[in-house]
Coordinates of C-alpha atoms and ligand atoms in Angstrom, one line a residue:
M22 CA 24.9 30.5 -19.7
A23 CA 27.6 28.9 -17.5
E24 CA 26.4 27.6 -14.1
S25 CA 27.8 29.5 -11.1
I26 CA 27.3 29.3 -7.4
Q27 CA 25.6 31.8 -5.2
H28 CA 25.6 31.8 -1.4
A29 CA 22.7 31.5 1.1
R30 CA 22.6 31.3 4.9
I31 CA 20.1 29.9 7.4
V32 CA 20.1 30.1 11.2
V33 CA 18.0 27.5 13.0
D34 CA 17.4 27.2 16.7
K35 CA 15.1 25.2 19.0
A36 CA 13.9 28.5 20.4
F37 CA 12.5 29.7 17.0
R38 CA 9.4 27.6 17.5
I39 CA 6.4 28.3 15.3
A40 CA 4.2 25.4 16.4
E41 CA 3.8 21.7 16.5
V42 CA 3.0 20.5 13.0
D43 CA -0.5 19.0 12.8
K44 CA 0.1 15.9 10.7
R45 CA -3.3 16.6 9.0
I46 CA -1.5 19.2 6.8
Y47 CA -0.4 16.1 4.8
G48 CA -4.0 15.2 4.0
S49 CA -5.4 14.5 0.5
F50 CA -8.7 14.3 -1.3
I51 CA -10.8 11.7 -3.2
E52 CA -13.8 13.0 -5.1
H53 CA -16.3 11.1 -7.2
L54 CA -14.7 12.6 -10.3
G55 CA -13.0 11.1 -13.3
R56 CA -11.1 8.0 -12.4
A57 CA -10.4 8.9 -8.8
V58 CA -12.8 6.4 -7.3
Y59 CA -13.7 4.1 -10.2
G60 CA -10.5 2.9 -11.9
G61 CA -8.5 4.6 -9.2
I62 CA -8.9 3.4 -5.6
Y63 CA -11.7 0.9 -6.7
E64 CA -11.5 -1.5 -9.6
K65 CA -13.3 -4.7 -9.0
E66 CA -11.8 -6.6 -11.9
H67 CA -8.2 -5.5 -11.2
P68 CA -5.8 -8.4 -10.3
T69 CA -4.9 -6.7 -7.0
A70 CA -8.5 -6.0 -6.0
D71 CA -9.4 -7.0 -2.5
S72 CA -12.7 -8.6 -1.5
R73 CA -14.5 -5.2 -1.6
G74 CA -13.1 -4.3 -5.0
F75 CA -10.4 -1.8 -3.8
R76 CA -7.0 -2.0 -5.5
S77 CA -4.3 -3.2 -3.1
D78 CA -1.5 -1.7 -5.3
V79 CA -3.0 1.8 -4.9
K80 CA -3.5 1.2 -1.2
L81 CA 0.2 0.5 -0.8
L82 CA 1.3 3.7 -2.4
I83 CA -1.2 5.7 -0.3
Q84 CA 0.2 4.0 2.8
E85 CA 3.7 4.8 1.6
L86 CA 2.7 8.5 1.5
G87 CA 1.3 8.3 5.0
V88 CA -1.9 10.3 4.3
P89 CA -3.4 11.1 7.7
I90 CA -6.8 12.4 6.4
I91 CA -8.7 12.2 3.2
R92 CA -11.5 14.5 2.1
Y93 CA -14.6 12.9 0.6
P94 CA -16.8 12.8 -1.5
G95 CA -16.3 16.2 -3.1
G96 CA -15.5 18.9 -4.2
N97 CA -18.1 20.1 -6.6
F98 CA -19.6 16.6 -6.6
V99 CA -20.9 16.9 -3.1
S100 CA -23.2 19.9 -3.9
G101 CA -25.5 17.6 -6.0
Y102 CA -25.0 14.4 -4.0
N103 CA -27.7 12.5 -2.2
W104 CA -25.7 10.4 0.2
E105 CA -28.6 7.9 0.6
D106 CA -28.0 6.8 -3.0
G107 CA -24.6 5.4 -2.0
V108 CA -25.6 3.1 0.9
G109 CA -27.4 -0.2 1.1
P110 CA -27.3 -3.1 -1.4
V111 CA -25.2 -2.1 -4.3
E112 CA -27.5 -3.6 -6.9
Q113 CA -30.4 -1.4 -5.6
R114 CA -28.4 1.8 -5.8
P115 CA -29.5 4.3 -8.5
R116 CA -27.5 5.6 -11.4
K117 CA -27.6 9.3 -11.3
L118 CA -26.7 12.1 -13.7
E119 CA -23.8 13.8 -11.9
L120 CA -24.1 17.5 -12.8
A121 CA -20.9 19.0 -11.5
W122 CA -18.7 17.0 -13.9
R123 CA -21.5 15.9 -16.3
T124 CA -20.9 12.1 -15.9
T125 CA -23.1 9.2 -14.8
E126 CA -22.6 8.2 -11.1
P127 CA -23.2 4.4 -10.6
N128 CA -22.9 4.6 -6.8
W129 CA -20.9 1.5 -6.5
V130 CA -18.9 3.2 -3.8
G131 CA -20.5 5.3 -1.1
T132 CA -20.0 6.3 2.5
N133 CA -19.6 2.9 4.1
E134 CA -17.2 1.5 1.5
F135 CA -15.1 4.6 1.6
A136 CA -15.0 4.8 5.4
A137 CA -14.0 1.2 5.7
W138 CA -11.3 1.6 3.0
A139 CA -9.9 4.7 4.8
K140 CA -9.8 2.9 8.1
E141 CA -7.9 0.0 6.6
I142 CA -5.2 2.2 5.1
G143 CA -4.9 4.2 8.4
S144 CA -6.5 7.5 7.2
E145 CA -9.2 9.6 8.8
V146 CA -12.1 10.8 6.7
M147 CA -12.9 14.5 6.3
M148 CA -16.5 14.2 5.2
A149 CA -18.3 17.0 3.3
V150 CA -22.0 17.6 3.5
N151 CA -24.1 18.9 0.6
L152 CA -25.1 22.5 1.2
G153 CA -25.8 23.1 -2.5
T154 CA -29.0 21.2 -3.2
R155 CA -29.6 20.2 0.4
G156 CA -29.1 21.3 3.9
V157 CA -29.7 20.8 7.6
D158 CA -31.9 17.8 7.3
E159 CA -29.7 15.6 5.2
A160 CA -26.6 16.7 7.2
R161 CA -28.1 15.7 10.5
N162 CA -29.3 12.4 9.0
L163 CA -25.9 11.6 7.6
I164 CA -24.0 12.3 10.8
E165 CA -26.5 10.2 12.7
Y166 CA -26.0 7.4 10.1
C167 CA -22.2 7.7 10.4
N168 CA -21.5 8.5 14.1
H169 CA -24.5 7.4 16.2
P170 CA -23.9 4.0 17.8
G171 CA -27.5 2.7 17.3
G172 CA -31.1 2.7 18.5
S173 CA -32.3 5.4 16.0
Q174 CA -33.6 5.4 12.5
W175 CA -30.4 6.3 10.6
S176 CA -27.9 4.5 12.9
D177 CA -29.9 1.3 12.7
L178 CA -30.0 1.6 9.0
R179 CA -26.2 1.7 9.0
R180 CA -26.2 -1.4 11.1
Q181 CA -28.6 -3.1 8.8
H182 CA -26.2 -2.2 6.0
G183 CA -23.5 -4.3 7.7
F184 CA -21.7 -1.7 9.6
E185 CA -22.4 -2.4 13.3
Q186 CA -19.9 0.0 14.6
P187 CA -20.2 3.8 13.9
H188 CA -17.6 5.3 11.6
R189 CA -16.9 8.1 14.2
I190 CA -16.0 10.6 11.5
K191 CA -14.6 13.6 13.4
T192 CA -14.0 16.3 10.7
W193 CA -16.8 17.6 8.5
C194 CA -16.9 20.3 5.8
L195 CA -19.9 22.5 5.7
G196 CA -20.3 22.4 1.9
N197 CA -17.8 23.1 -0.9
E198 CA -16.9 26.3 -2.7
M199 CA -20.3 27.8 -2.1
D200 CA -19.1 31.2 -3.5
G201 CA -18.5 29.7 -7.0
S202 CA -20.8 30.3 -9.9
W203 CA -20.1 26.8 -11.1
Q204 CA -21.3 25.3 -7.8
I205 CA -24.7 23.6 -7.8
G206 CA -26.7 25.7 -5.4
Q207 CA -24.3 28.6 -5.2
K208 CA -25.1 30.9 -2.3
T209 CA -24.5 34.6 -1.4
P210 CA -22.3 34.9 1.7
A211 CA -25.3 35.7 3.9
E212 CA -27.3 32.7 2.6
Y213 CA -24.3 30.4 3.1
G214 CA -23.5 31.8 6.5
R215 CA -27.0 31.3 7.9
L216 CA -27.3 27.8 6.4
A217 CA -23.9 26.7 7.6
Y218 CA -24.6 28.0 11.1
E219 CA -27.9 26.1 11.3
T220 CA -26.4 23.0 9.8
A221 CA -23.5 23.1 12.2
K222 CA -25.8 23.5 15.2
A223 CA -27.9 20.5 14.2
M224 CA -24.8 18.4 13.5
R225 CA -23.3 19.2 16.8
L226 CA -26.5 18.3 18.6
V227 CA -26.1 14.8 17.1
D228 CA -22.4 14.6 17.9
P229 CA -20.8 17.3 20.0
D230 CA -17.3 15.9 19.4
I231 CA -17.0 16.8 15.7
E232 CA -14.9 19.5 14.1
L233 CA -16.4 21.7 11.5
V234 CA -14.9 23.5 8.5
S235 CA -16.7 26.7 7.3
C236 CA -16.4 27.2 3.6
G237 CA -14.0 29.9 2.6
S238 CA -13.4 31.3 -0.9
S239 CA -12.7 29.1 -3.9
G240 CA -9.4 30.9 -4.4
S241 CA -7.7 34.2 -3.6
S242 CA -8.6 35.6 -7.1
M243 CA -12.4 35.4 -6.5
P244 CA -13.8 38.9 -6.7
T245 CA -15.7 38.3 -3.4
F246 CA -12.4 37.4 -1.5
P247 CA -12.0 38.2 1.4
E248 CA -15.4 39.8 1.9
W249 CA -16.9 36.2 1.7
E250 CA -14.8 35.2 4.7
A251 CA -15.7 38.3 6.7
I252 CA -19.4 37.9 6.1
T253 CA -19.7 34.1 6.4
L254 CA -17.5 33.9 9.5
D255 CA -19.6 36.5 11.2
Y256 CA -22.3 33.7 11.2
T257 CA -20.1 30.6 11.7
Y258 CA -17.3 31.9 13.9
E259 CA -18.5 30.3 17.1
V260 CA -19.7 27.0 15.6
A261 CA -16.8 26.3 13.2
D262 CA -13.3 25.2 14.0
F263 CA -11.7 25.9 10.6
V264 CA -12.2 28.0 7.6
S265 CA -11.3 26.4 4.2
L266 CA -8.9 27.7 1.6
H267 CA -8.5 26.4 -2.0
Q268 CA -5.9 27.3 -4.5
Y269 CA -4.5 25.8 -7.7
Y270 CA -1.6 27.2 -9.9
G271 CA -0.4 26.6 -13.4
N272 CA 2.4 27.7 -15.7
R273 CA 0.2 28.6 -18.7
D274 CA 2.5 31.2 -20.1
N275 CA 5.6 29.1 -19.5
D276 CA 7.3 31.7 -17.3
T277 CA 9.0 29.4 -14.8
P278 CA 10.7 32.0 -12.5
N279 CA 7.2 33.5 -12.0
Y280 CA 5.6 30.1 -11.6
L281 CA 8.0 29.0 -8.9
A282 CA 7.2 32.2 -7.0
R283 CA 3.5 31.3 -6.8
S284 CA 4.0 30.0 -3.3
M285 CA 4.4 33.7 -2.3
D286 CA 0.9 34.2 -3.5
M287 CA -0.2 31.3 -1.3
D288 CA 1.6 32.8 1.6
H289 CA -0.2 36.1 1.1
F290 CA -3.5 34.3 0.8
I291 CA -3.0 32.5 4.1
R292 CA -2.0 35.8 5.8
T293 CA -5.1 37.5 4.5
V294 CA -7.4 34.8 5.7
I295 CA -5.7 34.8 9.1
A296 CA -6.2 38.6 9.3
T297 CA -9.8 38.2 8.3
C298 CA -10.4 35.5 10.9
D299 CA -8.7 37.7 13.6
Y300 CA -10.8 40.7 12.6
I301 CA -14.0 38.7 13.2
K302 CA -12.5 37.4 16.5
A303 CA -11.9 41.0 17.6
K304 CA -15.3 42.1 16.4
K305 CA -17.0 39.3 18.4
R306 CA -14.7 39.8 21.5
S307 CA -14.2 36.0 21.1
K308 CA -11.5 34.0 22.9
K309 CA -11.5 31.4 20.2
T310 CA -8.9 31.2 17.4
M311 CA -10.0 30.1 14.0
Y312 CA -7.7 27.6 12.3
L313 CA -7.2 27.2 8.5
S314 CA -8.0 24.1 6.5
F315 CA -6.2 24.4 3.1
D316 CA -8.3 21.5 1.9
E317 CA -7.7 21.9 -1.8
W318 CA -4.3 22.8 -3.2
N319 CA -2.1 21.7 -6.1
V320 CA -1.0 22.5 -9.6
W321 CA -3.9 22.1 -12.1
Y322 CA -3.7 23.2 -15.7
H323 CA -2.2 20.5 -17.9
S324 CA -5.4 18.7 -18.5
N325 CA -7.7 21.6 -19.3
D326 CA -7.8 21.2 -23.0
A327 CA -8.2 17.4 -23.0
D328 CA -11.1 17.7 -20.6
S329 CA -13.0 20.0 -22.9
R330 CA -13.0 17.2 -25.5
I331 CA -14.6 14.5 -23.2
D332 CA -18.2 13.6 -24.0
P333 CA -20.7 14.0 -21.2
W334 CA -22.4 11.3 -19.2
G335 CA -19.8 8.6 -19.2
I336 CA -18.9 6.6 -16.1
A337 CA -15.5 7.6 -14.8
P338 CA -14.0 9.3 -17.9
P339 CA -10.4 10.4 -17.7
Q340 CA -11.0 13.9 -16.3
L341 CA -8.4 16.2 -14.8
E342 CA -5.6 13.8 -15.5
D343 CA -2.7 16.3 -15.3
I344 CA 0.7 14.7 -16.1
Y345 CA 3.0 16.6 -13.8
N346 CA 6.5 17.7 -14.8
F347 CA 9.6 18.4 -12.8
E348 CA 9.0 22.1 -12.2
D349 CA 5.5 21.3 -10.8
A350 CA 7.2 19.2 -8.2
L351 CA 9.3 22.2 -7.2
L352 CA 6.3 24.4 -6.8
V353 CA 4.5 21.6 -4.8
G354 CA 7.6 21.5 -2.5
S355 CA 7.4 25.2 -2.0
M356 CA 3.7 25.0 -1.2
L357 CA 4.4 22.4 1.4
I358 CA 7.1 24.7 2.9
T359 CA 4.5 27.4 3.0
F360 CA 2.2 25.3 5.2
L361 CA 5.1 24.5 7.5
K362 CA 5.8 28.2 7.9
H363 CA 2.2 28.7 9.0
A364 CA 2.0 25.6 11.3
D365 CA 0.5 27.8 14.0
R366 CA -2.7 28.4 12.0
V367 CA -2.8 25.9 9.1
K368 CA -3.8 22.7 10.8
M369 CA -5.2 20.8 7.9
A370 CA -4.4 20.7 4.2
C371 CA -5.4 18.4 1.4
L372 CA -3.4 17.8 -1.7
A373 CA -6.1 17.7 -4.4
Q374 CA -6.4 15.0 -5.3
L375 CA -4.9 11.6 -4.6
V376 CA -5.4 9.2 -7.5
N377 CA -5.7 9.9 -11.2
V378 CA -7.5 13.3 -10.8
I379 CA -4.8 16.0 -10.5
A380 CA -3.0 13.4 -8.4
P381 CA 0.4 12.2 -7.3
I382 CA -0.7 8.5 -8.0
M383 CA -1.8 7.3 -11.4
T384 CA -3.2 4.0 -12.5
E385 CA -3.7 2.0 -15.7
E386 CA -7.0 0.2 -16.1
G387 CA -6.3 -3.4 -15.2
G388 CA -2.6 -2.6 -15.0
R389 CA 0.1 -0.7 -13.2
V390 CA 0.2 2.1 -10.7
W391 CA 2.9 4.8 -10.9
R392 CA 4.2 7.8 -9.1
Q393 CA 4.0 11.3 -10.6
T394 CA 6.8 13.9 -10.1
I395 CA 4.8 15.6 -7.3
Y396 CA 4.6 12.4 -5.4
Y397 CA 8.1 12.9 -4.0
P398 CA 8.0 16.3 -2.2
Y399 CA 4.7 15.2 -0.8
L400 CA 6.2 11.9 0.4
H401 CA 9.2 13.6 2.0
A402 CA 7.2 16.3 3.8
S403 CA 4.7 13.7 5.1
R404 CA 7.4 11.3 6.2
F405 CA 9.9 13.8 7.7
G406 CA 7.9 16.9 8.4
R407 CA 6.4 15.8 11.7
G408 CA 7.4 17.5 14.9
V409 CA 7.8 21.2 15.7
S410 CA 8.1 23.7 12.8
L411 CA 11.0 26.0 13.5
N412 CA 11.3 29.4 11.9
P413 CA 14.5 29.5 9.9
I414 CA 16.2 32.9 9.5
I415 CA 17.1 32.9 5.8
E416 CA 19.5 35.1 3.9
S417 CA 19.2 34.4 0.3
P418 CA 19.8 36.3 -3.0
V419 CA 16.5 37.4 -4.6
Y420 CA 15.1 38.0 -8.0
D421 CA 12.2 39.9 -9.5
A422 CA 9.6 37.9 -11.5
K423 CA 6.6 39.2 -13.5
D424 CA 4.2 39.2 -10.6
Y425 CA 6.6 39.2 -7.6
T426 CA 9.5 41.2 -6.4
D427 CA 12.3 40.1 -4.1
V428 CA 11.6 36.4 -4.5
P429 CA 14.3 34.5 -2.5
Y430 CA 16.0 31.9 -4.6
L431 CA 16.1 29.7 -1.4
D432 CA 12.8 28.6 0.0
S433 CA 13.1 26.6 3.2
A434 CA 11.3 25.3 6.3
V435 CA 12.7 23.3 9.2
V436 CA 11.1 20.7 11.4
Y437 CA 12.4 19.4 14.7
D438 CA 11.2 16.1 16.1
E439 CA 11.9 16.3 19.8
E440 CA 11.1 12.7 20.4
S441 CA 13.4 11.1 17.9
E442 CA 15.9 14.0 18.1
T443 CA 16.0 14.6 14.4
L444 CA 16.1 17.8 12.5
T445 CA 14.9 18.1 8.9
L446 CA 15.5 21.0 6.6
F447 CA 13.4 21.2 3.4
A448 CA 14.8 23.5 0.7
V449 CA 13.9 24.5 -2.8
N450 CA 16.4 26.4 -5.0
R451 CA 14.3 28.4 -7.4
H452 CA 17.3 29.5 -9.4
L453 CA 17.2 27.8 -12.8
E454 CA 21.0 28.3 -13.5
D455 CA 22.9 28.7 -10.3
S456 CA 23.4 26.3 -7.4
L457 CA 23.3 27.7 -3.9
A458 CA 26.2 27.0 -1.4
L459 CA 24.2 26.8 1.8
T460 CA 25.6 27.4 5.2
C461 CA 23.1 26.5 8.0
D462 CA 23.9 27.5 11.5
V463 CA 22.7 24.6 13.8
R464 CA 25.0 25.3 16.7
G465 CA 22.0 24.8 19.1
F466 CA 21.9 21.1 18.1
E467 CA 25.0 19.8 19.8
G468 CA 25.9 16.2 19.1
Y469 CA 24.0 16.1 15.8
G470 CA 25.2 14.7 12.5
V471 CA 23.9 14.7 8.9
T472 CA 22.2 11.4 8.2
E473 CA 20.9 12.0 4.7
H474 CA 20.7 14.6 2.0
I475 CA 17.9 13.8 -0.5
V476 CA 17.8 15.6 -3.8
L477 CA 15.2 15.8 -6.5
Q478 CA 16.5 17.4 -9.6
S479 CA 16.4 17.1 -13.4
D480 CA 18.1 18.8 -16.3
D481 CA 14.7 19.1 -17.9
L482 CA 12.1 21.2 -16.1
K483 CA 9.5 19.6 -18.3
A484 CA 10.5 16.0 -17.6
V485 CA 7.5 13.8 -16.6
N486 CA 7.1 10.3 -15.3
S487 CA 5.0 7.5 -16.7
A488 CA 4.2 3.9 -16.0
D489 CA 7.1 2.9 -18.2
Q490 CA 9.7 5.4 -17.0
E491 CA 10.4 7.3 -13.8
R492 CA 12.5 10.2 -15.2
V493 CA 12.1 12.2 -12.0
K494 CA 12.9 10.5 -8.8
P495 CA 15.0 11.4 -5.8
H496 CA 18.5 10.3 -4.9
S497 CA 20.3 10.4 -1.6
G498 CA 23.6 11.7 -3.0
G499 CA 23.5 15.3 -1.8
D500 CA 26.7 16.5 -0.2
A501 CA 25.4 18.0 3.1
S502 CA 27.9 17.8 5.9
L503 CA 28.2 19.2 9.4
Q504 CA 31.2 20.7 11.0
D505 CA 31.5 22.8 14.1
G506 CA 27.8 23.5 14.3
Y507 CA 27.4 24.5 10.6
V508 CA 25.8 22.4 7.9
Q509 CA 27.4 23.0 4.5
A510 CA 25.3 21.8 1.5
L511 CA 25.2 22.4 -2.2
I512 CA 21.6 23.0 -3.2
P513 CA 21.7 22.4 -6.9
K514 CA 20.0 24.7 -9.4
A515 CA 16.2 24.1 -9.6
S516 CA 16.0 21.4 -7.0
W517 CA 14.1 20.1 -4.0
N518 CA 16.2 19.0 -1.0
V519 CA 15.7 17.3 2.3
V520 CA 18.7 17.5 4.7
R521 CA 18.2 15.3 7.7
L522 CA 20.2 15.5 10.9
A523 CA 20.0 13.2 13.9
K524 CA 21.6 13.2 17.3
T525 CA 24.6 10.9 17.1
K526 CA 26.5 11.8 20.2
A527 CA 25.3 12.4 23.8
Ligands
LIG616 O1 -10.4 19.3 -7.2 C1 -11.2 19.6 -8.3 C2 -12.3 20.6 -8.1 O2 -11.7 21.9 -7.8 C3 -13.2 20.4 -6.9 O3 -14.2 19.6 -7.2 C4 -13.6 21.8 -6.5 O4 -13.9 21.9 -5.2 C5 -12.6 22.7 -7.0 O5 -13.0 23.7 -7.8

C-alpha cells in the first residue's frame, strides 16, 4: 500500500499542568534472576571489573540511562530469600536452592554490595522485604541492619561487615506479587493485609522516615483484581505511601496494531487502581492520597519458550533473555508516555528489568555490553522527561484494533522544564503505513525554538539489535520546525519521536 500522510494537532500550554514529574518513574529493577546480577552487573573475571567485581562497562550504560532508583533483590526471588545469607564474609555465605526460578544462589552479591554499587552509580535502592516465607521479624532486622547508625545488634553487625555508615534506604516494598499462585508463600488479601500492616508498623518504629509500598495485583488480568487492592489497602492505607502495579505485554499473535494499543490497557489499569485507592480513602475519611508505584513494567514474551528448556539448579542461567525488536520499542515509548500522563499519581515506576533479564542492557560473558531497541525510548524519557508534565490536547485520527476501539494513531506527552526553559514533546505514531503531519500549538511559549527532533524508526518492525550490529538506533534528523507559535513536524509511520524546544529569545 502506498504511504500517505494524515494530519494530527496538539495544543500545549503552561496552564495545562498535570504535576511535577517524579524522576523515580524512570526507575528500574535488578533481581537475583538469570544473568541480571551474576554475569550482568557483577562479573569478577571481566576485564572491566572494579575492585568489588562489578562491571564498569555496564555501570557506564546505566549511568547514561540516568536510573534514579533500582528495585532489589526481587521479584519472585525475594519471597524465598534470607537476607542474612548475603552479608558477611563471602566465603562463608551459603549456596542455596533458589525456588522461584529453580537455580542455585551463590550469594556472592548481597545487600551491602548492591547498596554500595547503587550509590556509586548515583541510584537509590528500592528494597523489597520477604513476606512470603518470612515476615515482621526479618523485616525489622533488615531495616535495622541497613538504616540504623550503630549501637545495636544488627547495625553493629553491618559495621563489622565493613559498612560503617548506614545505607539509609528510604523506599521499601512490603513483599512481591503476594496474590500470585507462583509466589512462594502466596497470601489471601486478608492474610497479606494484616502481615503488611504489622510489618510496616515495625519497620517504621525502626526508621520513621521510610516510604512503604503495599503490594498490589500482579497484573490487571488477575481474577482477584481489583478486589485485592480494595481488601489489602483497607489494612495498609494509613501505613503505606504507595501501592504497586505490575504489567507485562507481548505480541504473541503478531497483531501489531493491537499490540501497540496495549498502553491503553495500562492507562485503564492505572485509572482503576486510582479509583480503588480513592474509594478506600473515602471509606476511611482519610486525608491522605495513595500514590502508585508501577514497579514492574515491560514487554516480556520473546524468551518464554527458551526458558522452558533451561535445566534447573544452575548458577545464573540465561533466563528471561528477551531480544527486543523495533515494535517493542514503540510500545515501551507509549508506556512511558502513559506514566507521564499520570504524573499526578504515578510517582515511581521500574522498567523490569535492567541487565540481561527482560532488559534494555545486554552483556556477553567476558565480552561486550550492548543496547537493546527499548533502551532508546527509556533513555530519552529519563533524560528529557524531567520537569512538569503538561496535558496535551490531542486531535488524532483513530483506528479500531482487536481489543480496543478509537485508538489514536498519535500518542503523546509533553514535559516542561521551568528551570532550563525547555519543552519536550514525546510522540509515537502507531500507524504502520502513514506518516502524521503534526501541528503543535505552542503559542504560550514565546521566544522558543526547536533545538532537536530525534526519531527512532525502522522499515522492519521486527528489527533487533545485537552486540555486532545496532540496527535500531535514533537519529536527530527529524524535520520539526517552529513558526508563529506552531511546531510543524512529520511524525513518520511507526516511529518514536522526541521534539525538543528551548527558549532562544528573551
Ligand atoms: O520480572 C520478572 C518477574 O515478573 C518478577 O520476579 C515477578 O515479580 C514478576 O512476576
